[in-house]
CSV table of C-alpha atoms and ligand atoms in Angstrom, one decimal:
chain,number,residue,atom,x,y,z
A,13,UNK,CA,16.0,8.1,26.4
A,14,UNK,CA,14.5,4.6,26.6
A,15,UNK,CA,15.9,4.3,30.1
A,16,UNK,CA,13.5,7.1,31.2
A,17,UNK,CA,10.4,5.2,30.1
A,18,UNK,CA,8.3,3.2,32.5
A,19,UNK,CA,7.7,-0.5,32.2
A,20,UNK,CA,5.2,-1.4,29.5
A,21,UNK,CA,6.2,1.5,27.3
A,22,UNK,CA,8.5,0.6,24.5
A,23,UNK,CA,9.7,2.7,21.6
A,24,UNK,CA,10.8,0.7,18.5
A,25,UNK,CA,12.1,2.1,15.3
A,26,UNK,CA,10.4,1.2,12.1
A,27,UNK,CA,11.3,1.4,8.4
A,28,UNK,CA,12.2,5.0,8.5
A,29,UNK,CA,15.8,4.8,7.1
A,30,UNK,CA,15.7,5.3,3.3
A,31,UNK,CA,19.0,3.6,2.7
A,32,UNK,CA,17.9,0.6,4.8
A,33,UNK,CA,14.7,0.0,2.8
A,34,UNK,CA,16.1,0.4,-0.7
A,35,UNK,CA,15.8,-3.0,-2.3
A,36,UNK,CA,18.7,-5.2,-2.9
A,37,UNK,CA,17.7,-5.4,-6.6
A,38,UNK,CA,17.8,-1.6,-7.0
A,39,UNK,CA,21.2,-1.4,-5.4
A,40,UNK,CA,22.4,-4.3,-7.6
A,41,UNK,CA,21.0,-2.5,-10.6
A,42,UNK,CA,23.1,0.6,-9.7
A,43,UNK,CA,26.2,-1.5,-9.2
A,44,UNK,CA,25.7,-3.3,-12.5
A,45,UNK,CA,25.1,0.0,-14.3
A,46,UNK,CA,28.2,1.6,-12.7
A,47,UNK,CA,30.4,-1.4,-13.7
A,48,UNK,CA,29.1,-2.1,-17.2
A,49,UNK,CA,28.0,1.1,-18.9
A,50,UNK,CA,31.0,3.5,-18.3
A,51,UNK,CA,28.7,6.1,-16.6
A,52,UNK,CA,29.5,8.3,-13.6
A,53,UNK,CA,27.2,7.0,-10.8
A,54,UNK,CA,26.5,9.5,-8.1
A,55,UNK,CA,24.9,8.6,-4.7
A,56,UNK,CA,24.7,9.7,-1.1
A,57,UNK,CA,27.4,8.6,1.3
A,58,UNK,CA,25.3,6.2,3.2
A,59,UNK,CA,24.5,4.1,0.1
A,60,UNK,CA,28.1,3.7,-0.8
A,61,UNK,CA,28.8,0.7,1.4
A,62,UNK,CA,25.4,-1.0,1.5
A,63,UNK,CA,25.7,-4.6,0.2
A,64,UNK,CA,23.8,-5.5,-3.0
A,65,UNK,CA,22.5,-8.8,-4.1
A,66,UNK,CA,25.8,-10.6,-4.4
A,67,UNK,CA,27.4,-9.1,-1.3
A,68,UNK,CA,29.0,-6.4,-3.4
A,69,UNK,CA,28.6,-2.7,-2.9
A,70,UNK,CA,29.0,0.6,-4.8
A,71,UNK,CA,32.3,1.0,-2.9
A,72,UNK,CA,33.5,-2.4,-4.2
A,73,UNK,CA,32.3,-1.4,-7.7
A,74,UNK,CA,34.5,1.7,-7.4
A,75,UNK,CA,37.4,-0.4,-6.3
A,76,UNK,CA,36.9,-2.5,-9.4
A,77,UNK,CA,37.1,0.6,-11.7
A,78,UNK,CA,33.6,2.0,-11.8
A,79,UNK,CA,33.3,5.8,-11.5
A,80,UNK,CA,31.1,6.1,-8.4
A,81,UNK,CA,31.0,9.5,-6.7
A,82,UNK,CA,29.5,10.6,-3.4
A,83,UNK,CA,27.4,13.8,-3.6
A,84,UNK,CA,25.4,15.8,-1.0
A,85,UNK,CA,22.5,16.5,-3.3
A,86,UNK,CA,21.1,15.9,-6.8
A,87,UNK,CA,22.3,19.5,-7.6
A,88,UNK,CA,25.9,18.3,-7.2
A,89,UNK,CA,25.2,15.5,-9.6
A,90,UNK,CA,23.8,17.8,-12.2
A,91,UNK,CA,26.8,20.1,-11.9
A,92,UNK,CA,29.0,17.1,-12.6
A,93,UNK,CA,26.9,16.3,-15.7
A,94,UNK,CA,27.2,19.9,-16.9
A,95,UNK,CA,31.0,19.6,-16.7
A,96,UNK,CA,31.4,16.2,-18.3
A,97,UNK,CA,30.7,14.8,-21.8
A,98,UNK,CA,29.9,11.4,-20.2
A,99,UNK,CA,26.6,10.1,-19.0
A,100,UNK,CA,25.9,10.8,-15.3
A,101,UNK,CA,23.4,8.7,-13.4
A,102,UNK,CA,22.1,9.8,-10.0
A,103,UNK,CA,20.8,7.1,-7.6
A,104,UNK,CA,17.9,9.0,-6.1
A,105,UNK,CA,16.8,7.5,-2.8
A,106,UNK,CA,14.8,9.0,0.1
A,107,UNK,CA,11.3,9.5,1.2
A,108,UNK,CA,8.9,12.4,0.6
A,109,UNK,CA,11.5,14.7,2.2
A,110,UNK,CA,14.0,14.2,-0.7
A,111,UNK,CA,11.6,13.5,-3.6
A,112,UNK,CA,10.6,17.2,-4.1
A,113,UNK,CA,14.3,18.2,-4.7
A,114,UNK,CA,14.6,15.5,-7.4
A,115,UNK,CA,11.3,16.7,-8.9
A,116,UNK,CA,12.2,20.4,-8.9
A,117,UNK,CA,15.5,19.8,-10.7
A,118,UNK,CA,13.8,17.8,-13.5
A,119,UNK,CA,11.2,20.5,-13.9
A,120,UNK,CA,13.9,23.2,-14.1
A,121,UNK,CA,15.7,21.1,-16.8
A,122,UNK,CA,18.7,18.9,-16.6
A,123,UNK,CA,21.4,18.2,-19.2
A,124,UNK,CA,20.7,15.4,-21.7
A,125,UNK,CA,23.6,13.3,-20.4
A,126,UNK,CA,21.9,13.2,-16.9
A,127,UNK,CA,19.5,10.5,-15.8
A,128,UNK,CA,18.2,8.9,-12.6
A,129,UNK,CA,17.6,5.6,-10.8
A,130,UNK,CA,14.4,6.7,-9.0
A,131,UNK,CA,14.1,4.9,-5.6
A,132,UNK,CA,12.0,7.4,-3.7
A,133,UNK,CA,9.5,5.8,-1.3
A,134,UNK,CA,6.4,6.9,0.5
A,135,UNK,CA,5.9,6.5,4.3
A,136,UNK,CA,2.1,6.3,4.9
A,137,UNK,CA,1.7,3.1,2.7
A,138,UNK,CA,4.5,1.5,4.8
A,139,UNK,CA,2.8,2.3,8.0
A,140,UNK,CA,-0.4,0.9,6.8
A,141,UNK,CA,1.4,-2.2,5.6
A,142,UNK,CA,2.9,-2.8,9.1
A,143,UNK,CA,-0.6,-2.4,10.7
A,144,UNK,CA,-2.2,-4.7,8.1
A,145,UNK,CA,0.4,-7.4,8.5
A,146,UNK,CA,-0.5,-7.7,12.2
A,147,UNK,CA,3.0,-8.9,12.9
A,148,UNK,CA,3.5,-6.4,15.7
A,149,UNK,CA,1.2,-5.0,18.3
A,150,UNK,CA,1.6,-1.3,17.7
A,151,UNK,CA,-0.1,1.0,20.3
A,152,UNK,CA,0.5,4.2,18.3
A,153,UNK,CA,2.9,5.9,16.0
A,154,UNK,CA,5.4,8.7,16.4
A,155,UNK,CA,5.2,9.9,12.7
A,156,UNK,CA,8.3,11.3,11.0
A,157,UNK,CA,8.8,15.0,11.4
A,158,UNK,CA,10.6,15.8,8.2
A,159,UNK,CA,8.4,13.7,5.9
A,160,UNK,CA,5.4,15.3,7.6
A,161,UNK,CA,6.8,18.8,7.0
A,162,UNK,CA,6.3,18.0,3.3
A,163,UNK,CA,3.1,15.9,3.3
A,164,UNK,CA,1.4,17.4,6.3
A,165,UNK,CA,-0.8,15.6,8.8
A,166,UNK,CA,-3.7,14.7,6.5
A,167,UNK,CA,-2.4,11.6,4.8
A,168,UNK,CA,-2.2,9.8,8.2
A,169,UNK,CA,-5.8,10.5,9.2
A,170,UNK,CA,-7.5,7.6,7.2
A,171,UNK,CA,-4.9,5.1,8.5
A,172,UNK,CA,-5.3,6.2,12.1
A,173,UNK,CA,-9.1,5.9,11.8
A,174,UNK,CA,-9.1,2.6,9.8
A,175,UNK,CA,-6.9,0.9,12.3
A,176,UNK,CA,-7.9,2.8,15.5
A,177,UNK,CA,-4.3,3.9,16.2
A,178,UNK,CA,-3.2,7.2,17.7
A,179,UNK,CA,-0.5,9.1,15.8
A,180,UNK,CA,1.6,12.1,16.8
A,181,UNK,CA,4.0,13.8,14.5
A,182,UNK,CA,7.1,14.5,16.5
A,183,UNK,CA,10.2,16.6,16.3
A,184,UNK,CA,13.7,15.5,16.9
A,185,UNK,CA,14.8,17.1,20.2
A,186,UNK,CA,14.6,14.8,23.3
A,187,UNK,CA,11.8,16.9,24.6
A,188,UNK,CA,9.9,16.5,21.3
A,189,UNK,CA,10.1,12.7,21.6
A,190,UNK,CA,9.0,12.7,25.3
A,191,UNK,CA,6.2,15.2,24.6
A,192,UNK,CA,5.1,13.0,21.6
A,193,UNK,CA,4.9,10.0,23.9
A,194,UNK,CA,2.8,11.8,26.4
A,195,UNK,CA,0.4,12.9,23.7
A,196,UNK,CA,0.2,9.3,22.4
A,197,UNK,CA,-0.4,8.0,25.9
A,198,UNK,CA,-3.1,10.6,26.5
A,199,UNK,CA,-4.9,9.5,23.3
A,200,UNK,CA,-4.7,5.8,24.4
A,201,UNK,CA,-6.0,6.7,27.8
A,202,UNK,CA,-8.9,8.6,26.3
A,203,UNK,CA,-9.6,5.9,23.6
A,204,UNK,CA,-8.8,8.3,20.7
A,205,UNK,CA,-7.1,7.6,17.4
A,206,UNK,CA,-6.4,11.1,16.2
A,207,UNK,CA,-3.4,12.5,14.3
A,208,UNK,CA,-1.9,15.2,16.4
A,209,UNK,CA,1.1,17.4,15.7
A,210,UNK,CA,3.8,17.9,18.4
A,211,UNK,CA,6.3,19.3,15.8
A,212,UNK,CA,4.2,22.4,15.2
A,213,UNK,CA,7.2,24.6,14.5
A,214,UNK,CA,7.6,22.7,11.2
A,215,UNK,CA,4.5,20.7,10.3
A,216,UNK,CA,1.2,22.2,9.0
A,217,UNK,CA,-2.0,20.2,8.4
A,218,UNK,CA,-1.7,20.7,4.6
A,219,UNK,CA,2.2,20.3,4.6
A,220,UNK,CA,4.3,22.1,2.0
A,221,UNK,CA,1.9,22.7,-0.9
A,222,UNK,CA,4.5,23.7,-3.4
A,223,UNK,CA,6.7,20.6,-2.7
A,224,UNK,CA,3.7,18.4,-3.0
A,225,UNK,CA,2.8,20.0,-6.3
A,226,UNK,CA,6.2,19.4,-7.9
A,227,UNK,CA,6.2,15.9,-6.7
A,228,UNK,CA,2.9,15.1,-8.3
A,229,UNK,CA,3.9,16.8,-11.6
A,230,UNK,CA,7.0,14.6,-12.0
A,231,UNK,CA,6.2,11.4,-10.2
A,232,UNK,CA,3.3,8.9,-9.8
A,233,UNK,CA,3.0,6.2,-7.1
A,234,UNK,CA,3.7,2.6,-8.0
A,235,UNK,CA,4.1,-0.7,-6.1
A,236,UNK,CA,7.6,-0.8,-4.4
A,237,UNK,CA,9.8,-3.5,-3.0
A,238,UNK,CA,11.1,-2.6,0.5
A,239,UNK,CA,14.2,-4.4,1.6
A,240,UNK,CA,13.3,-7.2,4.0
A,241,UNK,CA,9.6,-6.2,4.0
A,242,UNK,CA,8.5,-7.0,0.5
A,243,UNK,CA,6.3,-5.3,-2.0
A,244,UNK,CA,4.1,-2.6,-0.6
A,245,UNK,CA,1.3,-1.3,-2.9
A,246,UNK,CA,1.7,2.3,-4.1
A,247,UNK,CA,4.7,2.9,-1.9
A,248,UNK,CA,7.3,4.0,-4.4
A,249,UNK,CA,7.5,6.8,-6.9
A,250,UNK,CA,8.2,6.5,-10.6
A,251,UNK,CA,8.7,9.1,-13.3
A,252,UNK,CA,5.6,10.2,-15.2
A,253,UNK,CA,5.6,9.6,-19.0
A,254,UNK,CA,6.8,13.2,-19.7
A,255,UNK,CA,10.0,12.6,-17.7
A,256,UNK,CA,10.6,8.9,-18.6
A,257,UNK,CA,13.5,10.0,-20.8
A,258,UNK,CA,15.5,10.5,-17.6
A,259,UNK,CA,15.0,7.0,-16.3
A,260,UNK,CA,18.5,5.6,-16.3
A,261,UNK,CA,17.3,1.9,-16.1
A,262,UNK,CA,15.3,2.4,-19.3
A,263,UNK,CA,18.1,4.4,-21.0
A,264,UNK,CA,20.7,1.8,-20.3
A,265,UNK,CA,18.4,-1.2,-20.4
A,266,UNK,CA,19.2,-2.4,-16.9
A,267,UNK,CA,16.8,-4.9,-15.3
A,268,UNK,CA,15.7,-4.6,-11.7
A,269,UNK,CA,15.1,-8.2,-10.7
A,270,UNK,CA,13.1,-9.5,-7.8
A,271,UNK,CA,14.5,-9.2,-4.3
A,272,UNK,CA,17.1,-11.9,-3.7
A,273,UNK,CA,16.6,-12.1,0.0
A,274,UNK,CA,18.7,-10.9,2.9
A,275,UNK,CA,22.2,-12.1,3.7
A,276,UNK,CA,22.3,-15.3,5.8
A,277,UNK,CA,21.6,-14.7,9.5
A,278,UNK,CA,20.7,-11.0,8.9
A,279,UNK,CA,17.6,-9.8,10.8
A,280,UNK,CA,17.4,-6.4,9.3
A,281,UNK,CA,13.8,-7.2,8.1
A,282,UNK,CA,12.7,-7.8,11.7
A,283,UNK,CA,14.5,-4.6,12.9
A,284,UNK,CA,12.8,-2.6,10.1
A,285,UNK,CA,9.4,-4.0,11.1
A,286,UNK,CA,10.1,-3.2,14.8
A,287,UNK,CA,9.8,-6.9,15.7
A,288,UNK,CA,13.2,-7.0,17.4
A,289,UNK,CA,15.7,-4.6,18.8
A,290,UNK,CA,18.9,-4.4,16.8
A,291,UNK,CA,20.9,-6.2,19.5
A,292,UNK,CA,18.7,-9.2,19.3
A,293,UNK,CA,20.1,-10.0,15.9
A,294,UNK,CA,22.7,-12.8,16.3
A,295,UNK,CA,25.2,-11.0,14.0
A,296,UNK,CA,25.0,-7.7,15.9
A,297,UNK,CA,28.4,-6.3,16.9
A,298,UNK,CA,30.0,-9.7,15.9
A,299,UNK,CA,29.8,-10.6,12.3
A,300,UNK,CA,28.1,-7.3,11.5
A,301,UNK,CA,29.6,-3.9,12.5
A,302,UNK,CA,29.5,-0.5,10.9
A,303,UNK,CA,33.0,-1.1,9.4
A,304,UNK,CA,32.0,-4.6,8.1
A,305,UNK,CA,28.2,-4.4,7.7
A,306,UNK,CA,26.2,-7.4,6.8
A,307,UNK,CA,22.9,-5.6,6.5
A,308,UNK,CA,22.0,-2.0,5.6
A,309,UNK,CA,20.8,-1.1,9.1
A,310,UNK,CA,24.5,-1.1,10.3
A,311,UNK,CA,25.7,1.2,7.5
A,312,UNK,CA,23.4,4.2,7.4
A,313,UNK,CA,23.7,6.8,10.1
A,314,UNK,CA,19.9,6.6,10.3
A,315,UNK,CA,20.0,2.8,10.6
A,316,UNK,CA,18.8,1.4,13.9
A,317,UNK,CA,21.7,-1.1,14.2
A,318,UNK,CA,24.3,1.6,13.4
A,319,UNK,CA,22.8,3.9,16.1
A,320,UNK,CA,22.7,1.2,18.7
A,321,UNK,CA,26.3,0.1,18.0
A,322,UNK,CA,27.5,3.6,18.1
A,323,UNK,CA,26.1,4.0,21.6
A,324,UNK,CA,27.6,0.7,22.7
A,325,UNK,CA,24.2,-0.9,23.5
A,326,UNK,CA,24.5,-4.7,24.0
A,327,UNK,CA,21.3,-5.8,25.6
A,328,UNK,CA,17.8,-4.6,26.4
A,329,UNK,CA,18.9,-4.2,30.0
A,330,UNK,CA,21.3,-1.5,28.8
A,331,UNK,CA,18.4,0.7,27.7
A,332,UNK,CA,15.2,-0.1,29.5
A,333,UNK,CA,13.8,0.8,32.9
A,334,UNK,CA,17.1,1.9,34.5
A,335,UNK,CA,15.4,4.6,36.5
A,336,UNK,CA,12.2,3.0,37.6
B,3,LIG,FE1,21.2,-6.5,9.9
B,3,LIG,FE2,23.6,-6.3,11.0
B,3,LIG,FE3,21.5,-5.2,12.1
B,3,LIG,FE4,21.8,-7.9,12.1
B,3,LIG,S1,23.1,-6.4,13.1
B,3,LIG,S2,19.9,-6.7,11.7
B,3,LIG,S3,22.7,-8.1,10.1
B,3,LIG,S4,22.4,-4.7,10.2
């Protein structure tokens, strides 16, 4: 689609892949827990191969004897806990889209041998962080459709006004993306910084009220470390006191240490901040591939590097301005 865009209009991906932004320290904590505490560790498929702090992954932990299982949802993990006498820990990652499913299961009640590593993150604080850093000249945002289905359009309004940036909540079909871009360009032309919804078939101004309510009953925001980006204030969710009992890191006394940095040469941080295109990383398609990933962006199906490699993109010329 980038090839359809006129010169001067660039679309860059941001930190919108939950696997990519989960901190090295949290992944390492999950690996340590799986290897040392004889638990069943469940996680989503994309997280399985993402390298932790020492270059290891949950997949390698499994190869070394840990009981790591891939699940499609937290409900699958709870079913495993109900069948087993052993402790089951679910590595709960994802944005506002996934957090309500975690919350509702805890509210319904889970077995005592079940606990969680909570790594849910919040999108609006990350957007504000990008704008505040001033690292990249962003003309406007296409806001995420699924997250916005939950949170609605309201949380973006203060950010749009504070930084004078237009925002459009877009859907996922090609026409949604193009229509969102047109709406953004019209705002820029007219000097507006509004929050508009293109994805009206899913997103309401107030979002999903029930989902938001369960989230606030179970979680509270806290500062969160985003892989390659650093600590963003109030950008992560942690369990409220009433649910702390289900915090696996506390239950098993596992420490989440400070971020240990990215692998040598990896430019995932710049990809996640939209500073470079994936193919501008020197490791792209050479030392780093989806089969042998160096950074998380080449592992997850939502990762910018994975997507670019999947489509065989080698250079900016491959994607920009082909038709103009
Ligand atoms: Fe990170 Fe690999 Fe992408 Fe480079 S090519 S930014 S190392 S995922």
